[in-house]
Amino acid sequence: MSKKPLLIRVNPMDNVEIVVDEAGIKAGTILSEDLTAGEDIPQGHKIALQNIEVGDTIIRYGEVIGYAKSTIQKGSWIDETMVVLPAAKPLEELSVATKVPKPLPVLEGQTFLGYRNKDGRVGTKNMLGITTSVQCVEGVLNIAVEQIKSLLPNYPNVDGIMPINHNYGCGVAINAPEAIIPIRTLRNLSTHPNFGGEMLMVSLGCEKLMPERLFSDIIPENLVMLQDEMGFMPMVEAIVFKAKVILERLNKRVREVCPVSDLVIGLQCGGSDSFSGVTSNPAVGHTADLLVRAGATVLFSEVSEVRDGVHLLTPRAINQEVGDKLKKEMAWYDDYLARGCVDRDANPTPGNKKGGLANIVEKSLGSIAKSGSSAIVEVLSPGEKATKKGLVYAATPASDFVCGTCQLASGITLQVFTTGRGTPYGLAMAPVIKVASRNALADRWRDLIDINAGKIATGEATIESVGQEIYDMILDVASGKKQTWADRWGIENAICLFNPAPVT
């Protein structure tokens, strides 16, 4: 007797299910007493549970993800070409703070081993950070960094070096209103907790973004100005010399027991598929609730992957002010996309669609599952630092690298990253725990995926058990007891600033 194909229906109101079997479903397969597959349907894609007429709603997660472009027969495959995108919900009509979740029971006594800074913030790594005020210095700095790396065996307690290279600083409209985003992002990256409160900046000397604009109190001991040096070798020697002074101090740092309330954790997804919203993201949502219960700060982001589910989030805002700020960030991004003559459905990638996601609405409803069930206590504009404990919405673009950079600027010291299609993404400044939505991905990428949430789809695990597994790994990685695959291989994607201001 052949194995019965597995289907997942998220909500009783849904008129579609998704295919779990890696091999998909063959035409003619009897799925239940009243459902037979009318055609071959790939893994992760939707099968119609009833006849759907032209213009009828297609429902997943209990929400309308679109309208039928043509008649869809029961048992048919519903792909993205058959779904008409619904209009975005008007922001002014959204209710705010009407369903504020009650606080979950507090988790007492939760600790990890971190590096406490003088300002009270706690890092999960002990790194030398080197800020650049302009892209022009990158070539020289990179050569200096290679020399500094050769010295690291002399500083065994230092985890690595992070040159904050970027394409900003000159040739830009430095006084444009939106220039505040890349400038504050650079400022906040430079003072990241994983840099131990130390500062080293490399400047050219004639750029628009002069060092004192980033830090009014910067001192000569923390600054190398390349135009003040007598040629290439003195430039490199100056950077290496000042780096060694800081390395001596960093090497004396030791981990200490810290409460989990000192953690700032970022949540992100990339290479999503239709399983993301039923396995990895809900599991991360459970993790988020555990972290909030332990007093931590948890950030979720990606505006275009929240916009079509924001009506489920504004009622969870802890008060009117937070809810209004959430709507304001959505409105700003609507305008930003409109200026570029695109709409929010420009977000899904070919891989997202190959993985079964029809459009941005379906993608968003799965994405927001990462937020768990806690009240939203703060909303941040891109690159702003978090100031509250609890669940925080940090507005960022959905691009993995831009989102990661913005979240680092907001203060995350560890990130949990879910993926269905797979990506080797990593950050140097903070560990990235990679969570797979499918067994097939976890099996294929055994040396890249840290946790497999695909077990949820096949009934081998629960959302709660995988959520606890992620939580436990967060504490181990934050304490230096375990290493993520990305850190083990040294996978480090570049810092990528979000700059919506003009380039001159």
XYZ file of C-alpha atoms in Angstrom:
504
model
C 0.000 0.000 0.000
C 1.436 3.359 -0.986
C 2.144 6.042 1.579
C -0.669 8.578 1.939
C 0.475 12.028 0.773
C 0.506 14.651 3.481
C -1.379 17.912 3.152
C -1.434 20.872 5.540
C -4.455 23.063 6.128
C -3.631 25.944 8.434
C -7.105 27.243 9.271
C -10.562 25.591 9.064
C -11.692 28.490 6.847
C -9.023 27.745 4.240
C -10.162 26.500 0.843
C -6.648 25.314 -0.037
C -4.091 22.940 1.441
C -0.373 22.676 0.697
C 1.474 19.546 -0.344
C 3.996 18.188 2.158
C 5.501 15.267 0.222
C 8.879 16.144 -1.259
C 7.972 14.281 -4.447
C 4.709 16.198 -4.753
C 1.382 14.610 -5.656
C 0.624 12.814 -8.917
C -2.541 13.371 -10.927
C -5.257 10.906 -9.933
C -3.988 10.458 -6.377
C -6.895 9.924 -3.989
C -6.300 12.236 -1.051
C -9.552 11.658 0.846
C -13.051 10.344 0.266
C -14.015 13.493 -1.609
C -10.686 14.863 -2.892
C -8.600 13.572 -5.801
C -5.651 15.391 -7.334
C -6.625 16.571 -10.804
C -3.020 17.111 -11.899
C 0.570 16.814 -10.700
C 1.161 19.270 -7.833
C 4.689 20.090 -6.550
C 5.707 20.146 -2.901
C 4.643 23.286 -1.057
C 2.034 24.281 -3.608
C -1.693 24.674 -3.086
C -4.480 22.287 -3.988
C -8.059 23.545 -4.259
C -10.409 21.937 -1.717
C -13.515 23.077 -3.614
C -14.528 24.548 -6.918
C -13.509 28.222 -7.002
C -15.229 30.446 -9.552
C -13.754 33.505 -11.276
C -13.437 36.330 -8.724
C -13.994 34.068 -5.710
C -11.673 34.357 -2.736
C -8.692 32.072 -2.219
C -8.184 31.656 1.504
C -5.109 30.540 3.449
C -4.283 31.226 7.118
C -7.969 32.133 7.409
C -7.267 35.260 5.330
C -7.930 36.206 1.713
C -4.664 35.843 -0.217
C -6.247 36.664 -3.578
C -9.044 36.126 -6.068
C -9.357 33.472 -8.734
C -8.341 34.758 -12.160
C -10.167 31.862 -13.811
C -12.339 28.955 -12.700
C -10.362 26.516 -10.526
C -11.649 22.968 -10.230
C -11.574 21.074 -6.958
C -8.344 19.070 -6.739
C -6.465 21.438 -9.066
C -3.072 23.028 -8.556
C -3.292 26.742 -7.723
C -0.125 28.516 -8.821
C 0.697 32.232 -8.731
C -0.572 32.864 -12.272
C -4.111 32.004 -11.177
C -4.294 34.445 -8.254
C -5.260 38.121 -8.507
C -3.568 40.261 -5.846
C -6.050 41.868 -3.439
C -5.796 45.544 -2.596
C -3.770 46.454 0.466
C -5.876 47.245 3.504
C -6.191 51.032 4.013
C -4.017 51.998 6.973
C -6.462 54.596 8.263
C -9.090 51.886 8.750
C -6.919 49.639 10.936
C -7.842 49.262 14.590
C -5.089 50.004 17.107
C -4.476 48.511 20.563
C -7.881 46.784 20.553
C -6.606 43.262 21.262
C -3.527 43.839 23.403
C -2.297 40.403 24.518
C -2.065 39.812 28.233
C 1.516 39.268 29.435
C 2.567 35.623 29.433
C 3.920 34.075 32.657
C 7.415 35.338 33.441
C 10.333 32.926 32.987
C 12.515 33.413 36.051
C 16.219 32.724 36.434
C 17.124 32.566 32.728
C 20.799 33.422 32.141
C 23.603 33.280 29.591
C 27.300 34.174 29.529
C 27.904 37.529 27.882
C 30.371 40.402 27.681
C 29.106 43.325 29.739
C 30.055 46.796 28.521
C 30.567 49.924 30.619
C 27.224 51.305 29.438
C 25.458 48.214 30.785
C 24.706 46.646 27.403
C 25.837 43.057 26.849
C 27.517 41.503 23.820
C 27.543 37.938 22.581
C 30.899 38.386 20.806
C 34.118 40.232 21.629
C 35.144 41.911 18.391
C 37.285 44.749 17.118
C 35.030 47.047 15.112
C 36.529 49.587 12.702
C 34.203 52.306 11.402
C 34.705 54.029 8.074
C 33.281 57.466 7.372
C 33.422 57.054 3.591
C 33.779 54.272 1.046
C 37.013 55.782 -0.304
C 39.075 54.315 2.546
C 37.940 50.727 2.091
C 40.819 49.581 -0.104
C 43.490 50.701 2.367
C 41.530 49.496 5.382
C 41.070 46.020 3.941
C 44.834 45.641 3.552
C 45.336 46.792 7.144
C 42.680 44.338 8.319
C 44.571 41.446 6.738
C 47.659 42.452 8.727
C 45.599 42.751 11.922
C 44.096 39.293 11.354
C 47.605 37.836 11.294
C 48.060 39.244 14.819
C 44.881 37.718 16.269
C 46.620 34.578 17.637
C 48.220 36.982 20.129
C 44.731 37.954 21.334
C 42.924 34.638 21.916
C 39.954 36.250 23.661
C 39.085 38.387 20.619
C 36.561 36.773 18.265
C 37.451 38.708 15.132
C 37.586 42.023 13.283
C 34.657 43.834 11.685
C 35.487 46.618 9.214
C 32.274 48.592 8.714
C 32.725 49.185 5.002
C 29.908 50.818 3.058
C 29.165 52.923 -0.030
C 28.086 56.075 1.804
C 29.831 59.213 3.060
C 30.413 61.295 -0.063
C 28.728 61.932 -3.390
C 25.470 61.896 -1.453
C 22.871 64.447 -0.369
C 24.149 64.546 3.187
C 21.563 67.102 4.368
C 18.529 65.532 2.729
C 15.846 64.617 5.313
C 16.157 60.890 4.606
C 19.957 60.967 5.011
C 19.238 60.511 8.702
C 18.685 56.800 7.998
C 22.194 55.843 6.766
C 23.866 58.277 9.177
C 22.183 56.952 12.315
C 22.679 53.401 11.033
C 26.442 53.967 10.819
C 26.489 55.668 14.213
C 24.622 52.806 15.861
C 26.651 50.106 14.095
C 29.836 51.734 15.385
C 28.669 51.530 18.991
C 27.390 47.950 18.765
C 27.598 45.975 22.045
C 29.768 43.298 20.425
C 32.550 45.901 20.000
C 33.081 46.225 23.739
C 32.573 49.979 23.897
C 35.752 50.556 21.863
C 36.002 52.915 18.895
C 38.362 53.051 15.906
C 37.465 55.125 12.865
C 39.184 55.481 9.507
C 38.443 58.667 7.530
C 39.740 60.100 4.263
C 39.652 63.774 5.229
C 37.560 65.515 2.578
C 34.296 63.558 2.632
C 30.875 65.009 3.375
C 30.319 62.675 6.332
C 33.229 63.879 8.453
C 33.970 61.888 11.644
C 32.703 64.644 13.935
C 29.316 64.458 12.249
C 29.045 60.846 13.350
C 30.651 61.416 16.770
C 31.109 64.951 18.083
C 33.389 63.690 20.869
C 35.756 61.525 18.819
C 39.372 61.813 20.003
C 42.638 61.569 17.981
C 43.513 58.234 19.593
C 40.416 56.718 17.948
C 40.874 58.231 14.497
C 43.074 57.624 11.467
C 42.789 60.334 8.774
C 44.366 58.970 5.590
C 45.019 62.388 4.020
C 47.146 63.272 7.058
C 49.507 60.323 6.464
C 52.688 60.346 4.359
C 51.665 57.718 1.834
C 50.263 54.211 1.707
C 52.466 52.338 4.197
C 52.100 54.982 6.944
C 48.320 54.740 6.478
C 48.347 50.982 7.021
C 50.810 51.253 9.919
C 48.653 53.873 11.669
C 45.558 51.685 11.449
C 47.403 48.583 12.671
C 49.065 50.464 15.539
C 45.824 51.911 16.872
C 44.055 48.577 16.410
C 46.690 46.808 18.528
C 46.074 49.221 21.412
C 42.378 48.352 21.381
C 43.042 44.631 20.933
C 45.075 44.656 24.155
C 42.034 45.940 26.046
C 39.561 43.622 24.327
C 41.719 40.617 25.081
C 41.291 41.212 28.826
C 37.508 40.895 28.653
C 35.790 37.793 30.034
C 32.249 36.494 29.880
C 30.040 36.799 32.941
C 26.631 35.493 33.944
C 23.944 37.838 32.607
C 20.162 37.657 32.669
C 18.409 36.808 29.398
C 16.816 40.247 29.691
C 20.169 41.610 28.428
C 19.741 39.868 25.064
C 18.542 41.680 21.949
C 17.497 39.104 19.348
C 16.622 39.773 15.715
C 14.206 37.641 13.686
C 14.397 37.502 9.907
C 13.477 35.231 7.010
C 14.974 34.816 3.556
C 14.395 32.421 0.708
C 10.920 31.785 2.131
C 8.508 29.146 0.873
C 4.988 28.030 1.703
C 6.273 25.947 4.628
C 7.841 28.994 6.294
C 4.478 30.105 7.629
C 3.569 26.707 9.099
C 6.885 25.362 10.433
C 9.926 27.589 10.924
C 8.209 30.953 11.445
C 5.609 29.728 13.979
C 8.402 27.887 15.821
C 10.407 31.108 15.940
C 7.229 32.841 17.127
C 7.141 30.448 20.079
C 10.811 31.239 20.711
C 9.985 34.947 20.619
C 7.341 34.444 23.294
C 9.830 32.548 25.487
C 12.390 35.345 25.105
C 9.833 38.032 25.938
C 8.762 36.028 28.993
C 12.412 36.004 30.086
C 12.626 39.793 29.687
C 14.625 39.965 26.444
C 14.193 42.388 23.561
C 13.006 40.734 20.335
C 12.943 42.506 16.959
C 10.987 41.483 13.888
C 11.139 43.515 10.685
C 10.731 43.591 6.876
C 8.046 46.175 6.024
C 6.936 44.734 2.696
C 6.554 41.321 4.356
C 4.402 42.802 7.119
C 2.306 45.338 5.198
C -0.315 42.797 4.068
C -0.623 41.316 7.544
C -0.397 44.574 9.480
C -4.132 44.448 10.267
C -3.262 41.502 12.525
C -0.493 43.475 14.238
C -1.931 46.936 14.964
C -4.488 45.508 17.441
C -1.513 44.004 19.333
C 0.173 47.390 19.793
C 0.476 48.054 23.498
C -1.013 51.542 23.130
C -2.267 54.056 20.567
C 1.138 55.715 20.159
C 2.873 52.467 19.241
C 0.072 51.482 16.869
C 0.143 54.859 15.143
C 3.926 54.611 14.710
C 3.480 51.180 13.123
C 0.973 52.593 10.639
C 3.277 55.557 9.985
C 6.157 53.242 9.038
C 3.885 51.286 6.692
C 2.697 54.529 5.061
C 6.268 55.794 4.611
C 7.205 52.586 2.809
C 4.082 52.678 0.642
C 5.206 56.130 -0.528
C 8.806 54.961 -0.964
C 7.725 52.116 -3.259
C 5.347 54.389 -5.146
C 8.216 56.796 -5.892
C 10.027 53.865 -7.484
C 6.939 52.993 -9.549
C 6.561 49.544 -7.959
C 4.058 48.090 -5.539
C 4.529 45.727 -2.618
C 4.152 42.638 -4.840
C 7.575 43.386 -6.308
C 8.873 41.619 -3.192
C 8.364 37.886 -3.899
C 11.273 36.268 -5.735
C 11.168 33.509 -8.352
C 12.345 31.157 -5.606
C 9.501 32.202 -3.304
C 7.029 31.367 -6.069
C 8.729 28.093 -6.911
C 8.354 27.265 -3.215
C 4.595 27.738 -3.424
C 4.049 31.381 -2.436
C 1.534 32.989 -4.788
C 2.065 36.627 -3.846
C 3.141 39.084 -1.150
C -0.084 38.608 0.825
C 0.545 34.902 1.342
C 4.204 35.611 2.062
C 3.346 38.304 4.625
C 0.850 36.143 6.510
C 3.549 33.497 6.929
C 6.228 36.050 7.779
C 4.417 37.653 10.704
C 4.168 34.260 12.415
C 7.715 34.987 13.645
C 6.300 37.646 15.961
C 4.628 35.142 18.276
C 1.744 36.320 20.421
C 3.126 39.087 22.654
C 2.152 42.749 22.650
C 4.233 45.069 20.446
C 5.855 47.518 22.867
C 7.905 49.692 20.490
C 8.231 50.561 16.802
C 11.579 51.681 15.353
C 12.363 53.544 12.171
C 15.209 52.049 10.075
C 18.483 52.017 12.003
C 17.055 53.298 15.313
C 18.205 51.687 18.569
C 15.726 49.673 20.579
C 14.933 51.213 23.960
C 12.313 48.802 25.334
C 12.281 45.228 26.563
C 9.776 42.942 24.883
C 8.539 42.546 21.303
C 9.668 45.374 19.024
C 8.829 46.058 15.389
C 11.910 47.457 13.641
C 10.934 48.828 10.240
C 13.429 47.746 7.554
C 13.427 46.754 3.907
C 12.972 43.019 3.359
C 16.323 42.585 1.582
C 18.259 40.130 3.752
C 21.426 42.214 3.868
C 19.757 45.592 4.354
C 17.450 44.181 7.013
C 20.360 42.513 8.790
C 22.338 45.768 8.765
C 19.391 47.769 10.118
C 18.747 45.200 12.847
C 22.410 45.311 13.881
C 22.134 49.097 14.136
C 19.043 48.605 16.303
C 21.215 46.574 18.665
C 20.669 42.888 17.983
C 23.476 40.710 19.286
C 22.170 37.479 17.717
C 19.826 36.754 14.831
C 17.494 33.848 14.080
C 17.038 33.439 10.333
C 14.429 31.143 8.781
C 14.644 29.854 5.221
C 12.771 27.457 2.992
C 14.668 27.650 -0.274
C 18.036 28.057 1.464
C 20.640 30.818 1.682
C 24.175 30.762 3.146
C 23.645 34.293 4.560
C 25.694 35.234 7.631
C 26.717 38.276 9.679
C 30.169 38.879 11.128
C 28.938 41.191 13.878
C 26.440 38.760 15.414
C 25.814 35.009 15.245
C 23.054 33.871 12.870
C 21.096 30.721 13.755
C 19.679 29.262 10.541
C 16.307 27.453 10.758
C 15.026 25.369 7.820
C 11.326 25.150 7.018
C 11.656 21.806 5.197
C 13.295 18.447 5.917
C 14.685 18.360 2.376
C 16.635 21.567 2.878
C 17.937 20.510 6.295
C 19.090 17.159 4.849
C 20.757 18.731 1.820
C 22.470 21.500 3.777
C 23.523 19.629 6.911
C 26.572 21.863 7.312
C 24.651 25.147 6.899
C 21.322 24.642 8.692
C 21.439 24.798 12.485
C 17.888 23.679 13.286
C 15.314 21.774 11.239
C 11.723 22.953 11.668
C 10.571 20.778 8.771
C 9.900 18.054 11.320
C 6.747 19.967 12.254
C 5.187 19.389 8.813
C 5.771 15.642 8.982
C 4.500 15.315 12.543
C 7.893 14.401 14.018
C 7.962 17.527 16.189
C 5.687 20.316 17.370
C 5.885 24.066 17.013
C 6.519 24.263 20.748
C 9.305 21.656 20.804
C 11.196 23.268 17.921
C 10.614 26.705 19.451
C 12.198 25.480 22.678
C 15.085 23.973 20.701
C 15.744 27.355 19.071
C 15.529 29.125 22.444
C 18.043 26.714 23.992
C 20.433 27.181 21.083
C 20.170 30.963 21.386
C 21.410 30.767 24.969
C 24.220 28.364 24.064
C 25.399 30.438 21.093
C 25.093 33.718 23.004
C 27.229 32.158 25.752
C 29.934 30.985 23.360
C 29.175 27.334 24.139
C 28.018 26.521 20.607
C 28.925 27.924 17.210
C 26.541 28.426 14.314
C 27.459 26.916 10.982
C 27.803 30.384 9.471
C 30.345 31.365 12.135
C 32.122 28.032 11.857
C 32.692 28.566 8.124
C 33.272 32.308 8.446
C 30.326 33.222 6.190
C 30.054 36.998 6.412
C 27.852 39.047 4.117
C 28.721 42.689 3.655
C 27.123 45.527 5.583
C 24.489 47.085 3.316
C 23.182 50.508 4.314
C 19.644 51.590 3.508
C 19.917 54.994 1.846
C 16.647 56.358 0.452
C 18.191 59.852 0.135
C 19.505 61.118 -3.232
C 22.976 60.300 -4.515
C 24.490 63.415 -6.049
